[in-house]
mmCIF file of C-alpha atoms in Angstrom:
data_model
loop_
_atom_site.group_PDB
_atom_site.id
_atom_site.type_symbol
_atom_site.label_atom_id
_atom_site.label_comp_id
_atom_site.label_asym_id
_atom_site.label_seq_id
_atom_site.Cartn_x
_atom_site.Cartn_y
_atom_site.Cartn_z
ATOM 1 C CA UNK Z 25 7.938 11.142 -10.900
ATOM 2 C CA UNK Z 26 10.035 8.756 -8.855
ATOM 3 C CA UNK Z 27 8.918 7.918 -5.370
ATOM 4 C CA UNK Z 28 5.879 6.675 -3.551
ATOM 5 C CA UNK Z 29 2.505 8.305 -4.060
ATOM 6 C CA UNK Z 30 -0.849 7.842 -2.399
ATOM 7 C CA UNK Z 31 -4.273 8.780 -3.654
ATOM 8 C CA UNK Z 32 -6.512 10.354 -2.755
ATOM 9 C CA UNK Z 33 -4.905 12.703 -0.235
ATOM 10 C CA UNK Z 34 -8.246 13.385 1.430
ATOM 11 C CA UNK Z 35 -11.435 11.326 1.442
ATOM 12 C CA UNK Z 36 -14.760 11.608 3.199
ATOM 13 C CA UNK Z 37 -17.051 8.608 3.028
ATOM 14 C CA UNK Z 38 -20.147 7.304 4.719
ATOM 15 C CA UNK Z 39 -20.407 4.434 7.130
ATOM 16 C CA UNK Z 40 -20.885 1.135 5.326
ATOM 17 C CA UNK Z 41 -19.363 2.195 2.023
ATOM 18 C CA UNK Z 42 -16.419 0.479 0.420
ATOM 19 C CA UNK Z 43 -13.332 2.649 0.019
ATOM 20 C CA UNK Z 44 -10.040 1.923 -1.720
ATOM 21 C CA UNK Z 45 -6.854 3.818 -0.991
ATOM 22 C CA UNK Z 46 -4.188 3.626 -3.663
ATOM 23 C CA UNK Z 47 -0.423 3.377 -3.284
ATOM 24 C CA UNK Z 48 2.125 3.374 -6.092
ATOM 25 C CA UNK Z 49 5.926 3.230 -5.905
ATOM 26 C CA UNK Z 50 8.461 3.573 -8.715
ATOM 27 C CA UNK Z 51 11.543 2.065 -7.048
ATOM 28 C CA UNK Z 52 10.590 -1.585 -7.582
ATOM 29 C CA UNK Z 53 10.929 -2.141 -3.851
ATOM 30 C CA UNK Z 54 10.016 -5.643 -2.794
ATOM 31 C CA UNK Z 55 8.258 -4.696 0.418
ATOM 32 C CA UNK Z 56 5.229 -2.474 0.848
ATOM 33 C CA UNK Z 57 3.278 -1.597 3.978
ATOM 34 C CA UNK Z 58 0.104 0.076 5.132
ATOM 35 C CA UNK Z 59 0.023 1.903 8.461
ATOM 36 C CA UNK Z 60 -2.637 3.945 10.168
ATOM 37 C CA UNK Z 61 -1.806 6.814 12.477
ATOM 38 C CA UNK Z 62 -4.126 7.917 15.251
ATOM 39 C CA UNK Z 63 -3.662 10.265 18.183
ATOM 40 C CA UNK Z 64 -2.614 8.286 21.220
ATOM 41 C CA UNK Z 65 -1.604 5.240 19.217
ATOM 42 C CA UNK Z 66 1.146 6.263 16.877
ATOM 43 C CA UNK Z 67 1.696 4.345 13.666
ATOM 44 C CA UNK Z 68 0.238 0.847 13.561
ATOM 45 C CA UNK Z 69 0.839 -1.732 10.852
ATOM 46 C CA UNK Z 70 -2.282 -2.913 9.018
ATOM 47 C CA UNK Z 71 -0.885 -5.166 6.291
ATOM 48 C CA UNK Z 72 2.389 -5.705 4.529
ATOM 49 C CA UNK Z 73 3.573 -7.404 1.380
ATOM 50 C CA UNK Z 74 6.940 -9.036 0.724
ATOM 51 C CA UNK Z 75 6.434 -9.309 -3.048
ATOM 52 C CA UNK Z 76 3.707 -9.444 -5.662
ATOM 53 C CA UNK Z 77 0.949 -11.863 -4.625
ATOM 54 C CA UNK Z 78 2.382 -12.195 -1.105
ATOM 55 C CA UNK Z 79 0.620 -10.333 1.699
ATOM 56 C CA UNK Z 80 0.398 -10.755 5.455
ATOM 57 C CA UNK Z 81 -1.462 -9.242 8.380
ATOM 58 C CA UNK Z 82 0.013 -6.676 10.679
ATOM 59 C CA UNK Z 83 -1.158 -5.500 14.075
ATOM 60 C CA UNK Z 84 -4.618 -4.158 13.109
ATOM 61 C CA UNK Z 85 -5.905 -5.918 9.949
ATOM 62 C CA UNK Z 86 -9.605 -6.309 10.800
ATOM 63 C CA UNK Z 87 -11.912 -4.565 8.343
ATOM 64 C CA UNK Z 88 -9.224 -4.144 5.694
ATOM 65 C CA UNK Z 89 -8.303 -6.037 2.546
ATOM 66 C CA UNK Z 90 -5.165 -5.694 0.444
ATOM 67 C CA UNK Z 91 -3.929 -7.046 -2.852
ATOM 68 C CA UNK Z 92 -0.668 -6.861 -4.750
ATOM 69 C CA UNK Z 93 -0.963 -8.050 -8.308
ATOM 70 C CA UNK Z 94 1.917 -5.815 -9.438
ATOM 71 C CA UNK Z 95 5.097 -4.951 -7.557
ATOM 72 C CA UNK Z 96 4.489 -1.214 -7.800
ATOM 73 C CA UNK Z 97 0.912 -1.085 -6.511
ATOM 74 C CA UNK Z 98 -0.521 -1.944 -3.114
ATOM 75 C CA UNK Z 99 -4.157 -0.845 -2.719
ATOM 76 C CA UNK Z 100 -5.909 -0.927 0.645
ATOM 77 C CA UNK Z 101 -9.667 -1.515 0.711
ATOM 78 C CA UNK Z 102 -12.039 -0.848 3.554
ATOM 79 C CA UNK Z 103 -14.832 -3.279 2.795
ATOM 80 C CA UNK Z 104 -17.497 -1.553 4.893
ATOM 81 C CA UNK Z 105 -16.171 1.638 6.422
ATOM 82 C CA UNK Z 106 -16.779 2.369 10.097
ATOM 83 C CA UNK Z 107 -16.201 5.559 12.080
ATOM 84 C CA UNK Z 108 -13.360 3.858 13.952
ATOM 85 C CA UNK Z 109 -11.496 3.698 10.646
ATOM 86 C CA UNK Z 110 -11.267 7.485 10.511
ATOM 87 C CA UNK Z 111 -7.516 7.974 10.471
ATOM 88 C CA UNK Z 112 -4.484 9.025 8.481
ATOM 89 C CA UNK Z 113 -3.230 6.145 6.361
ATOM 90 C CA UNK Z 114 0.386 5.876 5.282
ATOM 91 C CA UNK Z 115 1.786 3.583 2.665
ATOM 92 C CA UNK Z 116 5.501 2.751 2.756
ATOM 93 C CA UNK Z 117 7.997 0.709 0.781
ATOM 94 C CA UNK Z 118 11.462 -0.692 1.392
ATOM 95 C CA UNK Z 119 14.087 -2.728 -0.361
ATOM 96 C CA UNK Z 120 15.075 -5.684 1.765
ATOM 97 C CA UNK Z 121 18.545 -5.995 0.305
ATOM 98 C CA UNK Z 122 21.423 -7.799 1.900
ATOM 99 C CA UNK Z 123 22.255 -5.171 4.483
ATOM 100 C CA UNK Z 124 20.581 -4.765 7.802
ATOM 101 C CA UNK Z 125 19.391 -1.236 7.167
ATOM 102 C CA UNK Z 126 16.160 -1.426 5.259
ATOM 103 C CA UNK Z 127 14.865 2.105 5.571
ATOM 104 C CA UNK Z 128 11.196 2.492 4.761
ATOM 105 C CA UNK Z 129 10.033 5.353 2.553
ATOM 106 C CA UNK Z 130 6.602 6.749 3.300
ATOM 107 C CA UNK Z 131 3.972 8.247 1.057
ATOM 108 C CA UNK Z 132 2.356 11.575 1.947
ATOM 109 C CA UNK Z 133 -0.644 9.934 3.578
ATOM 110 C CA UNK Z 134 -4.386 9.783 2.998
ATOM 111 C CA UNK Z 135 -6.631 11.464 5.526
ATOM 112 C CA UNK Z 136 -9.838 9.428 5.649
ATOM 113 C CA UNK Z 137 -12.952 10.579 7.457
ATOM 114 C CA UNK Z 138 -15.889 8.201 7.885
ATOM 115 C CA UNK Z 139 -19.143 9.972 8.732
ATOM 116 C CA UNK K 4 5.000 -8.695 21.317
ATOM 117 C CA UNK K 5 6.619 -5.306 21.333
ATOM 118 C CA UNK K 6 6.238 -2.420 23.787
ATOM 119 C CA UNK K 7 7.922 0.893 23.068
ATOM 120 C CA UNK K 8 7.941 3.897 25.391
ATOM 121 C CA UNK K 9 9.059 7.443 24.725
ATOM 122 C CA UNK K 10 8.098 10.790 26.259
ATOM 123 C CA UNK K 11 5.011 12.428 24.828
ATOM 124 C CA UNK K 12 6.405 15.933 24.580
ATOM 125 C CA UNK K 13 9.650 17.816 25.129
ATOM 126 C CA UNK K 14 10.633 21.460 24.879
ATOM 127 C CA UNK K 15 14.111 22.782 24.084
ATOM 128 C CA UNK K 16 15.770 26.043 23.120
ATOM 129 C CA UNK K 17 17.167 26.957 19.738
ATOM 130 C CA UNK K 18 20.920 26.287 19.619
ATOM 131 C CA UNK K 19 20.828 23.850 22.526
ATOM 132 C CA UNK K 20 21.057 20.053 22.720
ATOM 133 C CA UNK K 21 18.186 17.674 23.431
ATOM 134 C CA UNK K 22 18.092 13.946 24.091
ATOM 135 C CA UNK K 23 14.966 11.922 23.355
ATOM 136 C CA UNK K 24 14.859 8.563 25.091
ATOM 137 C CA UNK K 25 13.193 5.365 23.964
ATOM 138 C CA UNK K 26 12.848 2.114 25.871
ATOM 139 C CA UNK K 27 11.569 -1.077 24.363
ATOM 140 C CA UNK K 28 10.571 -4.574 25.393
ATOM 141 C CA UNK K 29 10.434 -7.083 22.583
ATOM 142 C CA UNK K 30 10.226 -10.803 22.035
ATOM 143 C CA UNK K 31 12.885 -10.391 19.374
ATOM 144 C CA UNK K 32 14.931 -7.572 17.966
ATOM 145 C CA UNK K 33 16.541 -6.714 14.668
ATOM 146 C CA UNK K 34 17.291 -3.039 14.782
ATOM 147 C CA UNK K 35 16.011 0.255 16.124
ATOM 148 C CA UNK K 36 14.960 3.109 13.867
ATOM 149 C CA UNK K 37 14.336 6.800 14.447
ATOM 150 C CA UNK K 38 12.029 8.739 12.149
ATOM 151 C CA UNK K 39 11.164 12.439 12.045
ATOM 152 C CA UNK K 40 7.655 13.583 11.243
ATOM 153 C CA UNK K 41 6.635 17.194 10.746
ATOM 154 C CA UNK K 42 2.991 18.033 11.324
ATOM 155 C CA UNK K 43 0.838 16.924 8.417
ATOM 156 C CA UNK K 44 3.714 15.220 6.638
ATOM 157 C CA UNK K 45 5.091 11.725 6.153
ATOM 158 C CA UNK K 46 7.702 10.219 8.469
ATOM 159 C CA UNK K 47 11.248 10.427 7.156
ATOM 160 C CA UNK K 48 14.146 8.189 8.152
ATOM 161 C CA UNK K 49 16.789 9.577 10.510
ATOM 162 C CA UNK K 50 18.850 6.686 11.821
ATOM 163 C CA UNK K 51 19.222 2.967 12.354
ATOM 164 C CA UNK K 52 21.074 1.064 15.091
ATOM 165 C CA UNK K 53 21.470 -2.681 15.293
ATOM 166 C CA UNK K 54 24.699 -2.887 17.315
ATOM 167 C CA UNK K 55 25.375 -1.268 20.679
ATOM 168 C CA UNK K 56 26.920 2.148 20.548
ATOM 169 C CA UNK K 57 26.590 5.560 19.035
ATOM 170 C CA UNK K 58 25.870 6.365 15.388
ATOM 171 C CA UNK K 59 26.550 9.954 14.401
ATOM 172 C CA UNK K 60 25.106 11.681 11.392
ATOM 173 C CA UNK K 61 25.661 15.408 11.292
ATOM 174 C CA UNK K 62 23.691 17.161 14.028
ATOM 175 C CA UNK K 63 21.843 13.945 14.881
ATOM 176 C CA UNK K 64 23.223 10.958 16.796
ATOM 177 C CA UNK K 65 21.517 7.786 17.926
ATOM 178 C CA UNK K 66 22.597 5.426 20.673
ATOM 179 C CA UNK K 67 21.575 1.844 21.386
ATOM 180 C CA UNK K 68 22.022 -0.490 24.343
ATOM 181 C CA UNK K 69 20.460 -3.851 23.526
ATOM 182 C CA UNK K 70 21.058 -5.283 27.001
ATOM 183 C CA UNK K 71 19.083 -2.414 28.534
ATOM 184 C CA UNK K 72 16.447 -2.154 25.809
ATOM 185 C CA UNK K 73 17.287 1.517 25.513
ATOM 186 C CA UNK K 74 17.988 4.027 22.787
ATOM 187 C CA UNK K 75 18.243 7.769 22.547
ATOM 188 C CA UNK K 76 18.277 10.324 19.782
ATOM 189 C CA UNK K 77 20.547 13.309 20.373
ATOM 190 C CA UNK K 78 19.937 16.507 18.478
ATOM 191 C CA UNK K 79 22.623 19.193 18.606
ATOM 192 C CA UNK K 80 22.587 22.871 17.626
ATOM 193 C CA UNK K 81 18.828 22.860 17.565
ATOM 194 C CA UNK K 82 17.075 24.804 14.841
ATOM 195 C CA UNK K 83 13.457 25.913 14.659
ATOM 196 C CA UNK K 84 12.910 23.468 11.792
ATOM 197 C CA UNK K 85 13.669 20.606 14.214
ATOM 198 C CA UNK K 86 10.239 21.144 15.765
ATOM 199 C CA UNK K 87 8.565 17.856 14.865
ATOM 200 C CA UNK K 88 7.590 14.486 16.233
ATOM 201 C CA UNK K 89 10.331 11.906 16.628
ATOM 202 C CA UNK K 90 9.288 8.297 16.286
ATOM 203 C CA UNK K 91 11.194 5.378 17.759
ATOM 204 C CA UNK K 92 10.554 2.067 16.000
ATOM 205 C CA UNK K 93 11.744 -1.492 16.376
ATOM 206 C CA UNK K 94 12.234 -4.000 13.569
ATOM 207 C CA UNK K 95 10.984 -7.572 13.993
ATOM 208 C CA UNK K 96 13.435 -10.404 14.683
ATOM 209 C CA UNK K 97 12.928 -12.268 11.431
ATOM 210 C CA UNK K 98 13.585 -9.612 8.830
ATOM 211 C CA UNK K 99 16.504 -7.693 7.388
ATOM 212 C CA UNK K 100 15.853 -4.755 9.675
ATOM 213 C CA UNK K 101 12.263 -3.686 9.384
ATOM 214 C CA UNK K 102 11.333 -5.095 6.021
ATOM 215 C CA UNK K 103 8.432 -7.009 7.507
ATOM 216 C CA UNK K 104 6.982 -3.987 9.217
ATOM 217 C CA UNK K 105 8.060 -1.832 12.112
ATOM 218 C CA UNK K 106 6.503 -1.390 15.534
ATOM 219 C CA UNK K 107 6.421 2.290 16.400
ATOM 220 C CA UNK K 108 6.309 4.129 19.670
ATOM 221 C CA UNK K 109 3.705 6.868 20.010
ATOM 222 C CA UNK K 110 6.244 9.544 19.179
ATOM 223 C CA UNK K 111 7.784 12.476 21.034
ATOM 224 C CA UNK K 112 6.562 15.934 20.056
ATOM 225 C CA UNK K 113 9.566 18.253 20.237
ATOM 226 C CA UNK K 114 8.949 21.975 20.560
ATOM 227 C CA UNK K 115 11.848 24.335 19.855
ATOM 228 C CA UNK K 116 11.619 27.755 21.456
ATOM 229 C CA UNK K 117 13.619 30.805 20.326
#
């Protein structure tokens, strides 16, 4: 199916464990992003990627690792999960294009609980 | 850095008009976005403004004043399905309009009453 998909949709993990959230898009968009959404904070950018093998930090990157070996995939890894990383995680993609309007398309989100 | 302010919650009546305001302070600017997010769902794109003025798209319109750091989203002929959060977001100054990541406000929760 075309679009952007995240997996898993729900995850419960224990403090200290490594967790990887998956994101896959079928549009061949150049740009991909990871956001977290928390009550009282709104959406905050964790990492983004301009192309395969190019990644950069966003506003809240500490405790997270990303990779982008293929254009369509952008996994997010929590190296050692902490309770403060309990959140809803959204992946998004956009096509930079020549125009100014580069709408981002969001996946359905992964609700992660760290106990 | 970027600072974006919008009201936390608003209530309006079905069939009426509501205006959701957003003010921003940024070190650079390359466009203002509005997204809609229903509870438990992903944000979806509503509008984009980079030049001053009003952009109309059906029942939704968005206005931007760059000199004032101000935008609003206007929703007309409100329907119950418009109950959602509305997110104001600013694109960074060095991208083609948000392609390097957006900075979001905390969102305005809009409640539509019959």
